[in-house]
mmCIF file of C-alpha atoms and ligand atoms in Angstrom:
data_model
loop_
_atom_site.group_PDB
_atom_site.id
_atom_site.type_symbol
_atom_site.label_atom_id
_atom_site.label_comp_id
_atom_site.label_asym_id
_atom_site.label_seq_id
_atom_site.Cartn_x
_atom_site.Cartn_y
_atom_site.Cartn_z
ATOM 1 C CA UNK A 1 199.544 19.258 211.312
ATOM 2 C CA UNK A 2 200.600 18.561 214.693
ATOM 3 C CA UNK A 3 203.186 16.111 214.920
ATOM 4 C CA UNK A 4 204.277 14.031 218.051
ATOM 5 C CA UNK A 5 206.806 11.695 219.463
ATOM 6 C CA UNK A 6 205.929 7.815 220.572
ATOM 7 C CA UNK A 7 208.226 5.538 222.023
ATOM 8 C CA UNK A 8 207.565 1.781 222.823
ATOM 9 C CA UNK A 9 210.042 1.607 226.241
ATOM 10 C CA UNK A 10 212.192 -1.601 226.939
ATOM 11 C CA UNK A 11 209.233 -3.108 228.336
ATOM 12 C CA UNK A 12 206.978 -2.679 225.624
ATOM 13 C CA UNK A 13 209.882 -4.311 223.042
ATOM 14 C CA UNK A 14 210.500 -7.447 225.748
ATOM 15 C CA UNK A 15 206.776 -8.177 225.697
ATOM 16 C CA UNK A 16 205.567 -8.845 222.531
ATOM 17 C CA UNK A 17 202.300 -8.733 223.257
ATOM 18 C CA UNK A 18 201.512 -5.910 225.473
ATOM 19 C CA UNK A 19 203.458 -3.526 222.887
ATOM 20 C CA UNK A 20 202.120 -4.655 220.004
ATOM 21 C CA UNK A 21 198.417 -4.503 221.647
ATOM 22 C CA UNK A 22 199.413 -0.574 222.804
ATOM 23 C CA UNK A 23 201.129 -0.034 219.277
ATOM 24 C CA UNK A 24 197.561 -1.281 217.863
ATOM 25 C CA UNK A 25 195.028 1.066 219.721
ATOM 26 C CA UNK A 26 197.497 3.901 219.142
ATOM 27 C CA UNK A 27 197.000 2.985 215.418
ATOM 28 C CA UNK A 28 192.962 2.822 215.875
ATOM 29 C CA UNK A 29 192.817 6.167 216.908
ATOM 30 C CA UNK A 30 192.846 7.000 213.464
ATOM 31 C CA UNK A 31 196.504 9.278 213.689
ATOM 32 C CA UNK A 32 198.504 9.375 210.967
ATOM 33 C CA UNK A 33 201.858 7.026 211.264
ATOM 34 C CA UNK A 34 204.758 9.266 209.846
ATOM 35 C CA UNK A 35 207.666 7.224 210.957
ATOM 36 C CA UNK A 36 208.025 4.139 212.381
ATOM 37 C CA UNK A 37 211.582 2.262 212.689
ATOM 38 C CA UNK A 38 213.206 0.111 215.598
ATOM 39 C CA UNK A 39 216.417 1.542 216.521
ATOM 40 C CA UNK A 40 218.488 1.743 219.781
ATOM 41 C CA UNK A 41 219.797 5.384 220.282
ATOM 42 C CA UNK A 42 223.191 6.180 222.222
ATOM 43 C CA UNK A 43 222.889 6.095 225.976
ATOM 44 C CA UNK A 44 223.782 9.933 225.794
ATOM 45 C CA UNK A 45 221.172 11.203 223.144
ATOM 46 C CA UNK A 46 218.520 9.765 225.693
ATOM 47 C CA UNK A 47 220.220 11.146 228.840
ATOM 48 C CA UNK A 48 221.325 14.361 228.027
ATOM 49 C CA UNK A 49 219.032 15.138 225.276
ATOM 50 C CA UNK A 50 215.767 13.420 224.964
ATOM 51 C CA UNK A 51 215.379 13.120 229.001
ATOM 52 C CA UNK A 52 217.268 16.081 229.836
ATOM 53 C CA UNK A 53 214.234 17.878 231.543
ATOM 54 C CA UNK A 54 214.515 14.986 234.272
ATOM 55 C CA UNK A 55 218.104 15.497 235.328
ATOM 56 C CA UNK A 56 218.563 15.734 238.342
ATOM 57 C CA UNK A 57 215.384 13.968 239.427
ATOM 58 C CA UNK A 58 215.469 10.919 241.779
ATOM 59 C CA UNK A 59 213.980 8.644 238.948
ATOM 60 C CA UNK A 60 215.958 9.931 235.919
ATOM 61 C CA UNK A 61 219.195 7.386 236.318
ATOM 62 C CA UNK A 62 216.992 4.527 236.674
ATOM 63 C CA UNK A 63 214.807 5.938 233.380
ATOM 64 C CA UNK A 64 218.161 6.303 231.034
ATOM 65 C CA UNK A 65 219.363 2.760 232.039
ATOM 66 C CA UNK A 66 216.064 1.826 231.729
ATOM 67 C CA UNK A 67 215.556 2.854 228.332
ATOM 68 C CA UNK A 68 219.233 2.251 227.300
ATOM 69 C CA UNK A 69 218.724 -1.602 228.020
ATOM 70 C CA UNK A 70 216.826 -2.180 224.121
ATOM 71 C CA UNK A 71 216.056 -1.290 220.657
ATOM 72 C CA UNK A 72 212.841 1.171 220.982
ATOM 73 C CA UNK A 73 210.401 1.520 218.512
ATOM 74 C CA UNK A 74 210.081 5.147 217.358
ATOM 75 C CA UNK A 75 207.213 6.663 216.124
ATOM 76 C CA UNK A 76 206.388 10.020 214.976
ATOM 77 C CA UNK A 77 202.292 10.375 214.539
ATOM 78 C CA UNK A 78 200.060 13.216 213.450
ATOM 79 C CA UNK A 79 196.555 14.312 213.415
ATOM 80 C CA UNK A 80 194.407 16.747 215.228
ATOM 81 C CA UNK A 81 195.226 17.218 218.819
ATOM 82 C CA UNK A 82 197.273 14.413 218.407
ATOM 83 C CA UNK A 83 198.541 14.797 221.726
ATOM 84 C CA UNK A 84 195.837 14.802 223.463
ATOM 85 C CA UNK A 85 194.316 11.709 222.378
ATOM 86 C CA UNK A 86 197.029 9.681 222.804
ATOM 87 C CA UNK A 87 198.293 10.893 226.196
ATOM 88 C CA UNK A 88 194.483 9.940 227.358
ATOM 89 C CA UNK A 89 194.346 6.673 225.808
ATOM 90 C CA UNK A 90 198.033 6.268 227.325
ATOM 91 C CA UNK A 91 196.774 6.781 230.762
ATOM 92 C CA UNK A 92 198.909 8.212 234.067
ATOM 93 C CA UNK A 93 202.162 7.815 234.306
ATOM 94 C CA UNK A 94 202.032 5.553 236.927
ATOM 95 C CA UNK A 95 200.675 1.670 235.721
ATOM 96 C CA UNK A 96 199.016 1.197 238.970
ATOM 97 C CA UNK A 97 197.184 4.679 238.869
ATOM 98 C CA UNK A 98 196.224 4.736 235.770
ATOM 99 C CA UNK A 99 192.850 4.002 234.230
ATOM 100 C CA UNK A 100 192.161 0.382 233.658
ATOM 101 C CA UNK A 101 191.177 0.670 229.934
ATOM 102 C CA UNK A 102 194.317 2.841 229.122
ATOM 103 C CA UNK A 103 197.561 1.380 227.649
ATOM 104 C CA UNK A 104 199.558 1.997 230.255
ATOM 105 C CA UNK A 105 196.600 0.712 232.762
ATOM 106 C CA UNK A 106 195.706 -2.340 230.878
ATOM 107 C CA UNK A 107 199.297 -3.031 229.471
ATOM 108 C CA UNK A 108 201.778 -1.244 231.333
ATOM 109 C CA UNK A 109 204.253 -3.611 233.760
ATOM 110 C CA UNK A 110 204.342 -1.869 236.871
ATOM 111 C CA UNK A 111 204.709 1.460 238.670
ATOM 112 C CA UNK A 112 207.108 3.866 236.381
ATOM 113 C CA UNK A 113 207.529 0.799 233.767
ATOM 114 C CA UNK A 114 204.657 1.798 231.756
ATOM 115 C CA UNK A 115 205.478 -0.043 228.100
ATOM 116 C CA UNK A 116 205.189 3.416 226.264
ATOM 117 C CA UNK A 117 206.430 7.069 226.129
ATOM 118 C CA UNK A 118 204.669 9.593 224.247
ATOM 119 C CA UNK A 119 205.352 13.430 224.077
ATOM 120 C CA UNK A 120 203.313 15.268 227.263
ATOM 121 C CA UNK A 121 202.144 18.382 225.789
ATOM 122 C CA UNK A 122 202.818 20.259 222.656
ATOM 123 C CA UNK A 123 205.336 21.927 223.783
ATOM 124 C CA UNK A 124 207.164 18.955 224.334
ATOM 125 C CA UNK A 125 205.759 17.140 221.344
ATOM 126 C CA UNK A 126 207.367 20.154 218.897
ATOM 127 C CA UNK A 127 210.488 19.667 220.828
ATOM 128 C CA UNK A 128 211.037 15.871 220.745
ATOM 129 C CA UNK A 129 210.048 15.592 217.013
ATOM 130 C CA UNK A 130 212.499 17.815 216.065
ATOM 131 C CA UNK A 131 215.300 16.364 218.401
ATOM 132 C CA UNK A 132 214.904 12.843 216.868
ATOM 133 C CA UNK A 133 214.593 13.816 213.312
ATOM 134 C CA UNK A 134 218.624 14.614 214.710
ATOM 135 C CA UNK A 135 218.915 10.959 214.309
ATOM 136 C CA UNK A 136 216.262 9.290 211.999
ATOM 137 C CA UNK A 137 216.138 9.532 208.537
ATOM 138 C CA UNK A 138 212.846 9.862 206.986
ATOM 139 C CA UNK A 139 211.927 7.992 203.783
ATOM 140 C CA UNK A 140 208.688 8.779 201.183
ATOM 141 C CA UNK A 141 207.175 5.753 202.407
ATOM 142 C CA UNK A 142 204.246 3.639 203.483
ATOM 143 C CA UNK A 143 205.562 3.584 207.415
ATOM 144 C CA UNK A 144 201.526 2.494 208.509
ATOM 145 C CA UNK A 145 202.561 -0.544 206.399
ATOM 146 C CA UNK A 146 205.320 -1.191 208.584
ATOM 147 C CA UNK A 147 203.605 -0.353 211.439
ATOM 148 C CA UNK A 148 200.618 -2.993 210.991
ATOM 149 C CA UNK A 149 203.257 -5.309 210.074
ATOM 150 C CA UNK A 150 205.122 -5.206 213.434
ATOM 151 C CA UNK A 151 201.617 -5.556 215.236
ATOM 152 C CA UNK A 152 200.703 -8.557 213.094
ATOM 153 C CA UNK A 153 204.176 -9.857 214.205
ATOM 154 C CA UNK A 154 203.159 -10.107 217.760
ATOM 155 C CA UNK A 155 199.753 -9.146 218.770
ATOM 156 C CA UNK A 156 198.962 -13.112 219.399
ATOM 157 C CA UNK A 157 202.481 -13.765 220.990
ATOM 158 C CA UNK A 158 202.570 -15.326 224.586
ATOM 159 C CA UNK A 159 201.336 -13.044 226.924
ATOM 160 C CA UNK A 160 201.701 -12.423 230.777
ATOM 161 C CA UNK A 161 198.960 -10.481 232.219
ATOM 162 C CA UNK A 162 200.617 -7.232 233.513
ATOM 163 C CA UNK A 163 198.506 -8.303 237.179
ATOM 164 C CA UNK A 164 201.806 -10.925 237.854
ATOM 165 C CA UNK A 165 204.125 -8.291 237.516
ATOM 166 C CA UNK A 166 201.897 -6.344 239.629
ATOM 167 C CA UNK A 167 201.473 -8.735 242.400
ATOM 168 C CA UNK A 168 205.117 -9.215 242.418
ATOM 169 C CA UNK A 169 205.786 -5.359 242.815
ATOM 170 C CA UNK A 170 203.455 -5.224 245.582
ATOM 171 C CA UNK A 171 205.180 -8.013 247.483
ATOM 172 C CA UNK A 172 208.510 -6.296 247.080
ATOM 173 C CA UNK A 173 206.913 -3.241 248.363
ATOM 174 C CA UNK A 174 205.739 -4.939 250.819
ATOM 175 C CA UNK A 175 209.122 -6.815 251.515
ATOM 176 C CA UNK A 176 207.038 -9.739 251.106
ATOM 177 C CA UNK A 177 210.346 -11.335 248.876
ATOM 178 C CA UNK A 178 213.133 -10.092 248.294
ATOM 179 C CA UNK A 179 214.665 -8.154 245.277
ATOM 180 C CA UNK A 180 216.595 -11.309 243.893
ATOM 181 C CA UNK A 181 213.508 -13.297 244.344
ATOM 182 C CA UNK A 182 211.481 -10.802 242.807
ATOM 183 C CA UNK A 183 213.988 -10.771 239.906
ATOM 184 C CA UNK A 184 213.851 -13.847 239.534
ATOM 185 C CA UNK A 185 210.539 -14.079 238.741
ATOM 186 C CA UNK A 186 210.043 -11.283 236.812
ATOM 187 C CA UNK A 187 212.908 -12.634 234.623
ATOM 188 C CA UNK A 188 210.873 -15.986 234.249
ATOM 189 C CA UNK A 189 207.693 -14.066 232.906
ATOM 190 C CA UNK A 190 209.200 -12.126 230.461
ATOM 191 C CA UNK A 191 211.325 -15.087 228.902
ATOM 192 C CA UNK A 192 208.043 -16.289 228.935
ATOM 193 C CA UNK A 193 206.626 -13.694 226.935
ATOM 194 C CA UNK A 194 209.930 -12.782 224.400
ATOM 195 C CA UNK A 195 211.460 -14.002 221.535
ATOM 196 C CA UNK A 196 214.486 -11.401 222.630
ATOM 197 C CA UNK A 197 217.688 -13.324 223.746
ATOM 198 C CA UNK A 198 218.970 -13.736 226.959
ATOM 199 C CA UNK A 199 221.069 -11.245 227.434
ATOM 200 C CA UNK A 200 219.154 -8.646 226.854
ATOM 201 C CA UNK A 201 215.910 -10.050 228.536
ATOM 202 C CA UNK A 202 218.276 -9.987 231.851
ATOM 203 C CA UNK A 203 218.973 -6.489 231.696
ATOM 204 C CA UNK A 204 215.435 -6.040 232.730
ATOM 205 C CA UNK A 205 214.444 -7.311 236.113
ATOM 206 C CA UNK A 206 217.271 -5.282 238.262
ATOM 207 C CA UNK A 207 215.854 -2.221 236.360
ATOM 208 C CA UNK A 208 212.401 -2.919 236.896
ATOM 209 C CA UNK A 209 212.897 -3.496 240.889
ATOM 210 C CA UNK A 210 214.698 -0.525 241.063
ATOM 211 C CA UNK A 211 211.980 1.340 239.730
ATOM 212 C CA UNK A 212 209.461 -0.081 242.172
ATOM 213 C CA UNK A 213 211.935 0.609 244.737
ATOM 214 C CA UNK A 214 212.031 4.080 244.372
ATOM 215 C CA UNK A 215 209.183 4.866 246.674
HETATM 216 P P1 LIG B 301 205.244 10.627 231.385
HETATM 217 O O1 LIG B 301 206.017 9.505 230.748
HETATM 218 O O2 LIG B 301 203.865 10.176 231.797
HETATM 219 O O3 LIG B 301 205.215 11.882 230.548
HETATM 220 P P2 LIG B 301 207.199 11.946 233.124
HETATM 221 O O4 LIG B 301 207.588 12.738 231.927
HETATM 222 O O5 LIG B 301 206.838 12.683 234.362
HETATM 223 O O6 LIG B 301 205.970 10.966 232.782
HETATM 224 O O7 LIG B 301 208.356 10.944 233.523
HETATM 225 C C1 LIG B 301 209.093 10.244 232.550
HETATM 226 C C2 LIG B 301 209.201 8.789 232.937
HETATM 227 O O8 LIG B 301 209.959 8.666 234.149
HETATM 228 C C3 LIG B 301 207.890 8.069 233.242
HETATM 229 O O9 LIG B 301 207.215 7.629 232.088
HETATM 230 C C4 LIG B 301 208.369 6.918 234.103
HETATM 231 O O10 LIG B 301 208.921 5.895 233.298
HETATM 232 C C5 LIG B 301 209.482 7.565 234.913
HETATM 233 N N1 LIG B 301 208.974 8.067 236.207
HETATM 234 C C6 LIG B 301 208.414 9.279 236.436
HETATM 235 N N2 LIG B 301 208.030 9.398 237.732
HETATM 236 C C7 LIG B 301 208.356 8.237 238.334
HETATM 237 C C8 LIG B 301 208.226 7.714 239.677
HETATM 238 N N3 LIG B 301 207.650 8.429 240.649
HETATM 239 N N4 LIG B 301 208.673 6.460 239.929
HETATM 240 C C9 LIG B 301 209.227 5.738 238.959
HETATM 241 N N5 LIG B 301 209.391 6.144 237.679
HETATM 242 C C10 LIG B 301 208.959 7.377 237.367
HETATM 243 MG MG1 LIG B 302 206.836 13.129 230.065
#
């Protein structure tokens, strides 16, 4: 059966809430959970291997610090065009552009920040599942257990409507504030909305501006 790759990003780790909601529709789509684990991959295995159809492009440095700045939560899921439902359910890349009932729509924080990463075609999917199994180790066990476990965790954690993050992008767009005020107040919601510590919540917000920034 077709397998595929899932990722909860940086963003979807920080806030509890929004990844544990987009972890739990992905579930009620009825796909098989295969593997589930957190883990934080070398910087390198996500630059030059998992995102190494992006080189080059004008996002893809801000994308591997991006994603090097956490644990990730890595799924591998199966099922019947298994891609397909969850890319549409994941919605457009883009937060802003994508459909208001999707994941990345509903959930996502802003622009290119969009909580989750899941394999774009089957092509891809083949590819990716193969290239982490490089790196996880798969056990016989229950990993929907674990899964549903990690959801429980967090689905009723704090939450931050995804709109502040929003209007705060938009205002930096807009040079409305400036990055270190918009920084700053992205790095108040999400300590808002995270049991992480400190140090890694303030990884974030210069990442997350960046990304706006980049047009
Ligand atoms: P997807 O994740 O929807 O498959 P891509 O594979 O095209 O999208 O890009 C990988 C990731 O790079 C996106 O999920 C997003 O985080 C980031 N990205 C892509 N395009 C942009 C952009 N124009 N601005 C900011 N970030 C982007
Ligand atoms: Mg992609």
């Amino acid at each position: 059966m077709e397998e595929m790759l899932i990722l909860l990003k940086p963003d979807g780790m920080v806030r509890r809430y929004a990844g544990a909601r987009a972890l739990k529709s992905i579930v009620e789509l009825g796909v098989n959970i295969n593997f589930f684990q957190i883990l934080k991959p070398k910087k390198e295995f996500l630059a030059d291997r998992h995102y190494a159809e992006h080189k080059g492009k004008f996002f893809y440095d801000n994308l591997v610090n991006f994603m090097s700045a956490t644990e990730l939560a890595v799924i591998i899921a199966s099922g019947d065009n298994v891609v397909e439902k969850v890319r549409t359910l994941l919605g457009k890349t883009m937060c802003e552009k994508a459909d208001p009932l999707s994941i990345r729509g509903r959930y996502g924080t802003t622009k290119g920040i969009n909580l989750v990463h899941a394999s774009d075609s089957n092509e891809t999917a083949e590819k990716e599942v193969k290239l982490w199994k490089e790196i996880i180790n798969i056990e016989e066990k229950d990993y929907k257990k674990d899964i549903m476990a990690y959801i429980r965790t967090y689905e009723n954690f704090p939450m931050i409507d995804s709109v502040r993050y929003r209007e705060i992008s938009k205002d930096l767009s807009e040079g409305k504030v400036s990055k270190e005020e918009a920084e700053k107040t992205i790095n108040e919601l999400l300590t808002k909305e995270t049991d992480f510590e400190e140090e890694t919540v303030n990884k974030l917000p210069a990442l997350i501006t960046e990304n706006i920034l980049l047009g």
